[in-house]
Amino acid sequence: MWYRADEAQVTALADWTAKVLGAPDILVNCAGIGGKDKPFGDVTVAEWDRMLGVNLRGVFLVTHAFFPGMVARGYGRVVNIASQLAYKGAPGLAAYVAAKAGVVGLTRALSYEGAPHNVMLNGIAPGPVETPLLMAHSEASLDMKKGQLPVGRFGQPDEIAPTALLLASEIGGAFYCGQVLSPNGGDVMV
């Protein structure tokens, strides 16, 4: 199906990467889609499959393609992008929340397999960040969400990137294992 991560395309990417760039030490799974706010009873099976296909199956396929090589080489950093909604949920976004919660679970489960081989898997669960995914929501919804944030504004992509750099670095990410950091403007405080 067109909307799912395509295993053949991921295999082709892995082959190209090995030939052109060499074996990767860092993998950041950041592709994802959002959806329109929709009551769960109105979500179609096709919409559910599309959301989980891109946001969770895609992370599985790409990690599956690169993780074994990292383990064999004895080094790697995998950073999976989830969402703070994996922890708090949200009305009208059941499929998105389920997919991102799956990313958190996959990250933590694989960290047990990777850590003995110096392959650290961690995640980032950002709060609302000014991206096309967030800005697709209604103005009323955006205003309400912004008003709920202790910092009083949405994040910017360049405020999330340093977290990825930390987790992907050789020294900074060496003792992070199965963690999901959440730069979110105070939306979720753990």
mmCIF file with all atom_site columns, C-alpha atoms in Angstrom:
data_model
loop_
_atom_site.group_PDB
_atom_site.id
_atom_site.type_symbol
_atom_site.label_atom_id
_atom_site.label_alt_id
_atom_site.label_comp_id
_atom_site.label_asym_id
_atom_site.label_entity_id
_atom_site.label_seq_id
_atom_site.pdbx_PDB_ins_code
_atom_site.Cartn_x
_atom_site.Cartn_y
_atom_site.Cartn_z
_atom_site.occupancy
_atom_site.B_iso_or_equiv
_atom_site.pdbx_formal_charge
_atom_site.auth_seq_id
_atom_site.auth_comp_id
_atom_site.auth_asym_id
_atom_site.auth_atom_id
_atom_site.pdbx_PDB_model_num
ATOM 1   C CA . MET A 1 1   ? 0.000   0.000  0.000  1.00 0.00 ? 1   MET A CA 1
ATOM 2   C CA . TRP A 1 2   ? 1.299   3.457  -0.884 1.00 0.00 ? 2   TRP A CA 1
ATOM 3   C CA . TYR A 1 3   ? 0.952   4.901  2.604  1.00 0.00 ? 3   TYR A CA 1
ATOM 4   C CA . ARG A 1 4   ? 3.011   2.384  4.496  1.00 0.00 ? 4   ARG A CA 1
ATOM 5   C CA . ALA A 1 5   ? 6.737   2.422  4.786  1.00 0.00 ? 5   ALA A CA 1
ATOM 6   C CA . ASP A 1 6   ? 7.857   0.265  1.899  1.00 0.00 ? 6   ASP A CA 1
ATOM 7   C CA . GLU A 1 7   ? 10.260  -2.514 2.860  1.00 0.00 ? 7   GLU A CA 1
ATOM 8   C CA . ALA A 1 8   ? 11.814  -2.659 -0.625 1.00 0.00 ? 8   ALA A CA 1
ATOM 9   C CA . GLN A 1 9   ? 12.506  1.083  -0.581 1.00 0.00 ? 9   GLN A CA 1
ATOM 10  C CA . VAL A 1 10  ? 14.070  0.845  2.877  1.00 0.00 ? 10  VAL A CA 1
ATOM 11  C CA . THR A 1 11  ? 16.257  -2.054 1.711  1.00 0.00 ? 11  THR A CA 1
ATOM 12  C CA . ALA A 1 12  ? 17.317  0.007  -1.302 1.00 0.00 ? 12  ALA A CA 1
ATOM 13  C CA . LEU A 1 13  ? 18.158  2.916  1.014  1.00 0.00 ? 13  LEU A CA 1
ATOM 14  C CA . ALA A 1 14  ? 20.244  0.656  3.238  1.00 0.00 ? 14  ALA A CA 1
ATOM 15  C CA . ASP A 1 15  ? 22.107  -0.752 0.224  1.00 0.00 ? 15  ASP A CA 1
ATOM 16  C CA . TRP A 1 16  ? 22.730  2.736  -1.201 1.00 0.00 ? 16  TRP A CA 1
ATOM 17  C CA . THR A 1 17  ? 23.926  3.999  2.191  1.00 0.00 ? 17  THR A CA 1
ATOM 18  C CA . ALA A 1 18  ? 26.402  1.141  2.549  1.00 0.00 ? 18  ALA A CA 1
ATOM 19  C CA . LYS A 1 19  ? 27.789  1.663  -0.975 1.00 0.00 ? 19  LYS A CA 1
ATOM 20  C CA . VAL A 1 20  ? 27.935  5.452  -1.017 1.00 0.00 ? 20  VAL A CA 1
ATOM 21  C CA . LEU A 1 21  ? 28.346  6.545  2.595  1.00 0.00 ? 21  LEU A CA 1
ATOM 22  C CA . GLY A 1 22  ? 29.564  3.446  4.373  1.00 0.00 ? 22  GLY A CA 1
ATOM 23  C CA . ALA A 1 23  ? 28.193  1.895  7.515  1.00 0.00 ? 23  ALA A CA 1
ATOM 24  C CA . PRO A 1 24  ? 26.240  4.453  9.564  1.00 0.00 ? 24  PRO A CA 1
ATOM 25  C CA . ASP A 1 25  ? 26.932  5.056  13.231 1.00 0.00 ? 25  ASP A CA 1
ATOM 26  C CA . ILE A 1 26  ? 23.880  7.275  13.759 1.00 0.00 ? 26  ILE A CA 1
ATOM 27  C CA . LEU A 1 27  ? 20.269  6.738  12.799 1.00 0.00 ? 27  LEU A CA 1
ATOM 28  C CA . VAL A 1 28  ? 17.544  9.293  13.467 1.00 0.00 ? 28  VAL A CA 1
ATOM 29  C CA . ASN A 1 29  ? 14.021  8.124  12.689 1.00 0.00 ? 29  ASN A CA 1
ATOM 30  C CA . CYS A 1 30  ? 12.128  11.366 12.249 1.00 0.00 ? 30  CYS A CA 1
ATOM 31  C CA . ALA A 1 31  ? 9.689   10.818 9.383  1.00 0.00 ? 31  ALA A CA 1
ATOM 32  C CA . GLY A 1 32  ? 6.085   11.059 10.430 1.00 0.00 ? 32  GLY A CA 1
ATOM 33  C CA . ILE A 1 33  ? 2.623   12.266 9.617  1.00 0.00 ? 33  ILE A CA 1
ATOM 34  C CA . GLY A 1 34  ? -0.178  13.806 11.604 1.00 0.00 ? 34  GLY A CA 1
ATOM 35  C CA . GLY A 1 35  ? -3.877  13.699 11.133 1.00 0.00 ? 35  GLY A CA 1
ATOM 36  C CA . LYS A 1 36  ? -6.957  15.779 11.505 1.00 0.00 ? 36  LYS A CA 1
ATOM 37  C CA . ASP A 1 37  ? -8.623  15.733 14.904 1.00 0.00 ? 37  ASP A CA 1
ATOM 38  C CA . LYS A 1 38  ? -11.278 13.059 14.550 1.00 0.00 ? 38  LYS A CA 1
ATOM 39  C CA . PRO A 1 39  ? -13.382 11.181 17.091 1.00 0.00 ? 39  PRO A CA 1
ATOM 40  C CA . PHE A 1 40  ? -12.213 7.588  17.446 1.00 0.00 ? 40  PHE A CA 1
ATOM 41  C CA . GLY A 1 41  ? -15.542 6.210  16.258 1.00 0.00 ? 41  GLY A CA 1
ATOM 42  C CA . ASP A 1 42  ? -15.100 8.035  12.949 1.00 0.00 ? 42  ASP A CA 1
ATOM 43  C CA . VAL A 1 43  ? -11.540 6.813  12.284 1.00 0.00 ? 43  VAL A CA 1
ATOM 44  C CA . THR A 1 44  ? -11.481 4.394  9.366  1.00 0.00 ? 44  THR A CA 1
ATOM 45  C CA . VAL A 1 45  ? -9.318  1.297  9.232  1.00 0.00 ? 45  VAL A CA 1
ATOM 46  C CA . ALA A 1 46  ? -7.459  2.854  6.294  1.00 0.00 ? 46  ALA A CA 1
ATOM 47  C CA . GLU A 1 47  ? -6.690  6.005  8.326  1.00 0.00 ? 47  GLU A CA 1
ATOM 48  C CA . TRP A 1 48  ? -5.537  3.898  11.277 1.00 0.00 ? 48  TRP A CA 1
ATOM 49  C CA . ASP A 1 49  ? -3.321  1.745  9.055  1.00 0.00 ? 49  ASP A CA 1
ATOM 50  C CA . ARG A 1 50  ? -1.814  4.776  7.337  1.00 0.00 ? 50  ARG A CA 1
ATOM 51  C CA . MET A 1 51  ? -0.929  6.474  10.632 1.00 0.00 ? 51  MET A CA 1
ATOM 52  C CA . LEU A 1 52  ? 0.643   3.378  12.161 1.00 0.00 ? 52  LEU A CA 1
ATOM 53  C CA . GLY A 1 53  ? 2.216   2.430  8.835  1.00 0.00 ? 53  GLY A CA 1
ATOM 54  C CA . VAL A 1 54  ? 4.185   5.654  8.528  1.00 0.00 ? 54  VAL A CA 1
ATOM 55  C CA . ASN A 1 55  ? 4.747   6.557  12.181 1.00 0.00 ? 55  ASN A CA 1
ATOM 56  C CA . LEU A 1 56  ? 5.494   3.119  13.652 1.00 0.00 ? 56  LEU A CA 1
ATOM 57  C CA . ARG A 1 57  ? 6.080   0.590  10.871 1.00 0.00 ? 57  ARG A CA 1
ATOM 58  C CA . GLY A 1 58  ? 8.465   3.035  9.208  1.00 0.00 ? 58  GLY A CA 1
ATOM 59  C CA . VAL A 1 59  ? 10.559  3.275  12.386 1.00 0.00 ? 59  VAL A CA 1
ATOM 60  C CA . PHE A 1 60  ? 10.584  -0.522 12.614 1.00 0.00 ? 60  PHE A CA 1
ATOM 61  C CA . LEU A 1 61  ? 11.662  -1.025 8.996  1.00 0.00 ? 61  LEU A CA 1
ATOM 62  C CA . VAL A 1 62  ? 14.449  1.554  9.001  1.00 0.00 ? 62  VAL A CA 1
ATOM 63  C CA . THR A 1 63  ? 15.780  0.450  12.382 1.00 0.00 ? 63  THR A CA 1
ATOM 64  C CA . HIS A 1 64  ? 15.554  -3.188 11.275 1.00 0.00 ? 64  HIS A CA 1
ATOM 65  C CA . ALA A 1 65  ? 17.699  -2.354 8.240  1.00 0.00 ? 65  ALA A CA 1
ATOM 66  C CA . PHE A 1 66  ? 20.514  -0.617 10.165 1.00 0.00 ? 66  PHE A CA 1
ATOM 67  C CA . PHE A 1 67  ? 20.451  -1.934 13.755 1.00 0.00 ? 67  PHE A CA 1
ATOM 68  C CA . PRO A 1 68  ? 22.046  -5.362 13.083 1.00 0.00 ? 68  PRO A CA 1
ATOM 69  C CA . GLY A 1 69  ? 25.070  -3.745 11.432 1.00 0.00 ? 69  GLY A CA 1
ATOM 70  C CA . MET A 1 70  ? 25.550  -1.403 14.378 1.00 0.00 ? 70  MET A CA 1
ATOM 71  C CA . VAL A 1 71  ? 25.391  -4.353 16.763 1.00 0.00 ? 71  VAL A CA 1
ATOM 72  C CA . ALA A 1 72  ? 27.924  -6.286 14.656 1.00 0.00 ? 72  ALA A CA 1
ATOM 73  C CA . ARG A 1 73  ? 30.306  -3.280 14.623 1.00 0.00 ? 73  ARG A CA 1
ATOM 74  C CA . GLY A 1 74  ? 29.871  -2.674 18.363 1.00 0.00 ? 74  GLY A CA 1
ATOM 75  C CA . TYR A 1 75  ? 28.753  0.933  18.075 1.00 0.00 ? 75  TYR A CA 1
ATOM 76  C CA . GLY A 1 76  ? 25.706  2.951  17.167 1.00 0.00 ? 76  GLY A CA 1
ATOM 77  C CA . ARG A 1 77  ? 23.256  5.623  18.212 1.00 0.00 ? 77  ARG A CA 1
ATOM 78  C CA . VAL A 1 78  ? 19.574  5.412  17.300 1.00 0.00 ? 78  VAL A CA 1
ATOM 79  C CA . VAL A 1 79  ? 17.280  8.343  18.047 1.00 0.00 ? 79  VAL A CA 1
ATOM 80  C CA . ASN A 1 80  ? 13.559  7.830  17.469 1.00 0.00 ? 80  ASN A CA 1
ATOM 81  C CA . ILE A 1 81  ? 11.206  10.786 17.342 1.00 0.00 ? 81  ILE A CA 1
ATOM 82  C CA . ALA A 1 82  ? 7.979   10.197 19.227 1.00 0.00 ? 82  ALA A CA 1
ATOM 83  C CA . SER A 1 83  ? 5.675   12.828 20.768 1.00 0.00 ? 83  SER A CA 1
ATOM 84  C CA . GLN A 1 84  ? 4.748   13.980 24.234 1.00 0.00 ? 84  GLN A CA 1
ATOM 85  C CA . LEU A 1 85  ? 1.264   12.814 23.302 1.00 0.00 ? 85  LEU A CA 1
ATOM 86  C CA . ALA A 1 86  ? 2.565   9.261  23.783 1.00 0.00 ? 86  ALA A CA 1
ATOM 87  C CA . TYR A 1 87  ? 2.442   10.073 27.502 1.00 0.00 ? 87  TYR A CA 1
ATOM 88  C CA . LYS A 1 88  ? -0.610  12.254 27.826 1.00 0.00 ? 88  LYS A CA 1
ATOM 89  C CA . GLY A 1 89  ? -2.894  11.284 24.945 1.00 0.00 ? 89  GLY A CA 1
ATOM 90  C CA . ALA A 1 90  ? -5.165  13.714 23.156 1.00 0.00 ? 90  ALA A CA 1
ATOM 91  C CA . PRO A 1 91  ? -8.790  13.661 22.113 1.00 0.00 ? 91  PRO A CA 1
ATOM 92  C CA . GLY A 1 92  ? -9.331  13.072 18.426 1.00 0.00 ? 92  GLY A CA 1
ATOM 93  C CA . LEU A 1 93  ? -5.815  11.759 17.827 1.00 0.00 ? 93  LEU A CA 1
ATOM 94  C CA . ALA A 1 94  ? -6.041  8.100  18.891 1.00 0.00 ? 94  ALA A CA 1
ATOM 95  C CA . ALA A 1 95  ? -4.130  6.682  15.916 1.00 0.00 ? 95  ALA A CA 1
ATOM 96  C CA . TYR A 1 96  ? -1.337  9.253  16.188 1.00 0.00 ? 96  TYR A CA 1
ATOM 97  C CA . VAL A 1 97  ? -1.014  8.750  19.946 1.00 0.00 ? 97  VAL A CA 1
ATOM 98  C CA . ALA A 1 98  ? -0.986  4.952  19.560 1.00 0.00 ? 98  ALA A CA 1
ATOM 99  C CA . ALA A 1 99  ? 1.729   5.107  16.908 1.00 0.00 ? 99  ALA A CA 1
ATOM 100 C CA . LYS A 1 100 ? 3.943   7.438  18.936 1.00 0.00 ? 100 LYS A CA 1
ATOM 101 C CA . ALA A 1 101 ? 3.445   5.353  22.094 1.00 0.00 ? 101 ALA A CA 1
ATOM 102 C CA . GLY A 1 102 ? 4.563   2.380  20.002 1.00 0.00 ? 102 GLY A CA 1
ATOM 103 C CA . VAL A 1 103 ? 7.731   4.262  19.055 1.00 0.00 ? 103 VAL A CA 1
ATOM 104 C CA . VAL A 1 104 ? 8.459   4.812  22.756 1.00 0.00 ? 104 VAL A CA 1
ATOM 105 C CA . GLY A 1 105 ? 7.907   1.123  23.497 1.00 0.00 ? 105 GLY A CA 1
ATOM 106 C CA . LEU A 1 106 ? 10.037  -0.034 20.565 1.00 0.00 ? 106 LEU A CA 1
ATOM 107 C CA . THR A 1 107 ? 12.846  2.311  21.625 1.00 0.00 ? 107 THR A CA 1
ATOM 108 C CA . ARG A 1 108 ? 12.871  0.974  25.165 1.00 0.00 ? 108 ARG A CA 1
ATOM 109 C CA . ALA A 1 109 ? 12.626  -2.685 24.142 1.00 0.00 ? 109 ALA A CA 1
ATOM 110 C CA . LEU A 1 110 ? 15.483  -2.440 21.633 1.00 0.00 ? 110 LEU A CA 1
ATOM 111 C CA . SER A 1 111 ? 17.681  -0.561 24.095 1.00 0.00 ? 111 SER A CA 1
ATOM 112 C CA . TYR A 1 112 ? 18.073  -3.839 25.998 1.00 0.00 ? 112 TYR A CA 1
ATOM 113 C CA . GLU A 1 113 ? 19.361  -5.540 22.860 1.00 0.00 ? 113 GLU A CA 1
ATOM 114 C CA . GLY A 1 114 ? 21.608  -2.706 21.764 1.00 0.00 ? 114 GLY A CA 1
ATOM 115 C CA . ALA A 1 115 ? 23.241  -1.549 24.991 1.00 0.00 ? 115 ALA A CA 1
ATOM 116 C CA . PRO A 1 116 ? 25.459  -4.624 25.494 1.00 0.00 ? 116 PRO A CA 1
ATOM 117 C CA . HIS A 1 117 ? 26.945  -3.816 22.062 1.00 0.00 ? 117 HIS A CA 1
ATOM 118 C CA . ASN A 1 118 ? 27.370  -0.064 22.678 1.00 0.00 ? 118 ASN A CA 1
ATOM 119 C CA . VAL A 1 119 ? 24.354  0.648  20.468 1.00 0.00 ? 119 VAL A CA 1
ATOM 120 C CA . MET A 1 120 ? 22.265  3.127  22.408 1.00 0.00 ? 120 MET A CA 1
ATOM 121 C CA . LEU A 1 121 ? 18.630  3.599  21.506 1.00 0.00 ? 121 LEU A CA 1
ATOM 122 C CA . ASN A 1 122 ? 16.846  6.654  22.830 1.00 0.00 ? 122 ASN A CA 1
ATOM 123 C CA . GLY A 1 123 ? 14.024  8.893  21.799 1.00 0.00 ? 123 GLY A CA 1
ATOM 124 C CA . ILE A 1 124 ? 12.713  12.397 21.770 1.00 0.00 ? 124 ILE A CA 1
ATOM 125 C CA . ALA A 1 125 ? 9.098   13.158 22.586 1.00 0.00 ? 125 ALA A CA 1
ATOM 126 C CA . PRO A 1 126 ? 8.757   16.817 21.624 1.00 0.00 ? 126 PRO A CA 1
ATOM 127 C CA . GLY A 1 127 ? 5.855   18.943 22.636 1.00 0.00 ? 127 GLY A CA 1
ATOM 128 C CA . PRO A 1 128 ? 4.082   21.218 20.178 1.00 0.00 ? 128 PRO A CA 1
ATOM 129 C CA . VAL A 1 129 ? 6.650   22.526 17.695 1.00 0.00 ? 129 VAL A CA 1
ATOM 130 C CA . GLU A 1 130 ? 5.902   24.955 14.871 1.00 0.00 ? 130 GLU A CA 1
ATOM 131 C CA . THR A 1 131 ? 5.974   22.553 11.958 1.00 0.00 ? 131 THR A CA 1
ATOM 132 C CA . PRO A 1 132 ? 3.455   21.934 9.180  1.00 0.00 ? 132 PRO A CA 1
ATOM 133 C CA . LEU A 1 133 ? 2.186   18.945 11.175 1.00 0.00 ? 133 LEU A CA 1
ATOM 134 C CA . LEU A 1 134 ? 1.167   21.154 14.116 1.00 0.00 ? 134 LEU A CA 1
ATOM 135 C CA . MET A 1 135 ? 0.067   24.137 12.066 1.00 0.00 ? 135 MET A CA 1
ATOM 136 C CA . ALA A 1 136 ? -2.454  21.972 10.180 1.00 0.00 ? 136 ALA A CA 1
ATOM 137 C CA . HIS A 1 137 ? -4.736  22.164 13.229 1.00 0.00 ? 137 HIS A CA 1
ATOM 138 C CA . SER A 1 138 ? -7.428  24.823 13.509 1.00 0.00 ? 138 SER A CA 1
ATOM 139 C CA . GLU A 1 139 ? -6.517  28.285 14.737 1.00 0.00 ? 139 GLU A CA 1
ATOM 140 C CA . ALA A 1 140 ? -8.825  27.827 17.728 1.00 0.00 ? 140 ALA A CA 1
ATOM 141 C CA . SER A 1 141 ? -7.098  24.563 18.636 1.00 0.00 ? 141 SER A CA 1
ATOM 142 C CA . LEU A 1 142 ? -3.661  26.155 18.282 1.00 0.00 ? 142 LEU A CA 1
ATOM 143 C CA . ASP A 1 143 ? -4.619  29.139 20.441 1.00 0.00 ? 143 ASP A CA 1
ATOM 144 C CA . MET A 1 144 ? -6.006  26.833 23.134 1.00 0.00 ? 144 MET A CA 1
ATOM 145 C CA . LYS A 1 145 ? -2.864  24.653 23.102 1.00 0.00 ? 145 LYS A CA 1
ATOM 146 C CA . LYS A 1 146 ? -0.529  27.649 23.256 1.00 0.00 ? 146 LYS A CA 1
ATOM 147 C CA . GLY A 1 147 ? -2.471  28.968 26.249 1.00 0.00 ? 147 GLY A CA 1
ATOM 148 C CA . GLN A 1 148 ? -1.896  25.672 28.089 1.00 0.00 ? 148 GLN A CA 1
ATOM 149 C CA . LEU A 1 149 ? 1.887   25.822 27.774 1.00 0.00 ? 149 LEU A CA 1
ATOM 150 C CA . PRO A 1 150 ? 3.789   27.308 30.719 1.00 0.00 ? 150 PRO A CA 1
ATOM 151 C CA . VAL A 1 151 ? 6.254   28.905 28.277 1.00 0.00 ? 151 VAL A CA 1
ATOM 152 C CA . GLY A 1 152 ? 3.326   30.489 26.383 1.00 0.00 ? 152 GLY A CA 1
ATOM 153 C CA . ARG A 1 153 ? 4.563   29.573 22.908 1.00 0.00 ? 153 ARG A CA 1
ATOM 154 C CA . PHE A 1 154 ? 5.243   26.666 20.599 1.00 0.00 ? 154 PHE A CA 1
ATOM 155 C CA . GLY A 1 155 ? 8.720   25.296 20.223 1.00 0.00 ? 155 GLY A CA 1
ATOM 156 C CA . GLN A 1 156 ? 10.922  25.745 17.194 1.00 0.00 ? 156 GLN A CA 1
ATOM 157 C CA . PRO A 1 157 ? 12.669  22.889 15.355 1.00 0.00 ? 157 PRO A CA 1
ATOM 158 C CA . ASP A 1 158 ? 16.079  24.294 16.286 1.00 0.00 ? 158 ASP A CA 1
ATOM 159 C CA . GLU A 1 159 ? 15.121  23.903 19.948 1.00 0.00 ? 159 GLU A CA 1
ATOM 160 C CA . ILE A 1 160 ? 14.658  20.154 19.469 1.00 0.00 ? 160 ILE A CA 1
ATOM 161 C CA . ALA A 1 161 ? 17.794  19.519 17.400 1.00 0.00 ? 161 ALA A CA 1
ATOM 162 C CA . PRO A 1 162 ? 20.240  19.894 20.334 1.00 0.00 ? 162 PRO A CA 1
ATOM 163 C CA . THR A 1 163 ? 18.492  16.993 22.082 1.00 0.00 ? 163 THR A CA 1
ATOM 164 C CA . ALA A 1 164 ? 19.105  14.818 19.021 1.00 0.00 ? 164 ALA A CA 1
ATOM 165 C CA . LEU A 1 165 ? 22.748  15.937 18.941 1.00 0.00 ? 165 LEU A CA 1
ATOM 166 C CA . LEU A 1 166 ? 23.187  14.991 22.590 1.00 0.00 ? 166 LEU A CA 1
ATOM 167 C CA . LEU A 1 167 ? 21.678  11.536 22.166 1.00 0.00 ? 167 LEU A CA 1
ATOM 168 C CA . ALA A 1 168 ? 23.548  10.871 18.911 1.00 0.00 ? 168 ALA A CA 1
ATOM 169 C CA . SER A 1 169 ? 26.948  11.946 20.206 1.00 0.00 ? 169 SER A CA 1
ATOM 170 C CA . GLU A 1 170 ? 29.649  9.508  21.193 1.00 0.00 ? 170 GLU A CA 1
ATOM 171 C CA . ILE A 1 171 ? 30.257  10.983 24.620 1.00 0.00 ? 171 ILE A CA 1
ATOM 172 C CA . GLY A 1 172 ? 26.957  12.686 25.433 1.00 0.00 ? 172 GLY A CA 1
ATOM 173 C CA . GLY A 1 173 ? 24.849  9.704  24.410 1.00 0.00 ? 173 GLY A CA 1
ATOM 174 C CA . ALA A 1 174 ? 27.035  7.014  25.965 1.00 0.00 ? 174 ALA A CA 1
ATOM 175 C CA . PHE A 1 175 ? 25.071  6.663  29.224 1.00 0.00 ? 175 PHE A CA 1
ATOM 176 C CA . TYR A 1 176 ? 21.595  7.352  27.879 1.00 0.00 ? 176 TYR A CA 1
ATOM 177 C CA . CYS A 1 177 ? 19.878  4.021  27.354 1.00 0.00 ? 177 CYS A CA 1
ATOM 178 C CA . GLY A 1 178 ? 16.182  3.619  26.583 1.00 0.00 ? 178 GLY A CA 1
ATOM 179 C CA . GLN A 1 179 ? 15.468  7.204  27.544 1.00 0.00 ? 179 GLN A CA 1
ATOM 180 C CA . VAL A 1 180 ? 12.914  9.438  25.900 1.00 0.00 ? 180 VAL A CA 1
ATOM 181 C CA . LEU A 1 181 ? 13.673  13.108 26.476 1.00 0.00 ? 181 LEU A CA 1
ATOM 182 C CA . SER A 1 182 ? 10.806  15.515 26.118 1.00 0.00 ? 182 SER A CA 1
ATOM 183 C CA . PRO A 1 183 ? 11.515  19.135 25.228 1.00 0.00 ? 183 PRO A CA 1
ATOM 184 C CA . ASN A 1 184 ? 7.929   20.351 25.414 1.00 0.00 ? 184 ASN A CA 1
ATOM 185 C CA . GLY A 1 185 ? 7.640   23.795 26.954 1.00 0.00 ? 185 GLY A CA 1
ATOM 186 C CA . GLY A 1 186 ? 6.201   22.326 30.148 1.00 0.00 ? 186 GLY A CA 1
ATOM 187 C CA . ASP A 1 187 ? 3.321   20.506 28.444 1.00 0.00 ? 187 ASP A CA 1
ATOM 188 C CA . VAL A 1 188 ? 4.337   17.278 30.190 1.00 0.00 ? 188 VAL A CA 1
ATOM 189 C CA . MET A 1 189 ? 6.382   17.431 33.364 1.00 0.00 ? 189 MET A CA 1
ATOM 190 C CA . VAL A 1 190 ? 7.789   14.085 34.488 1.00 0.00 ? 190 VAL A CA 1
#
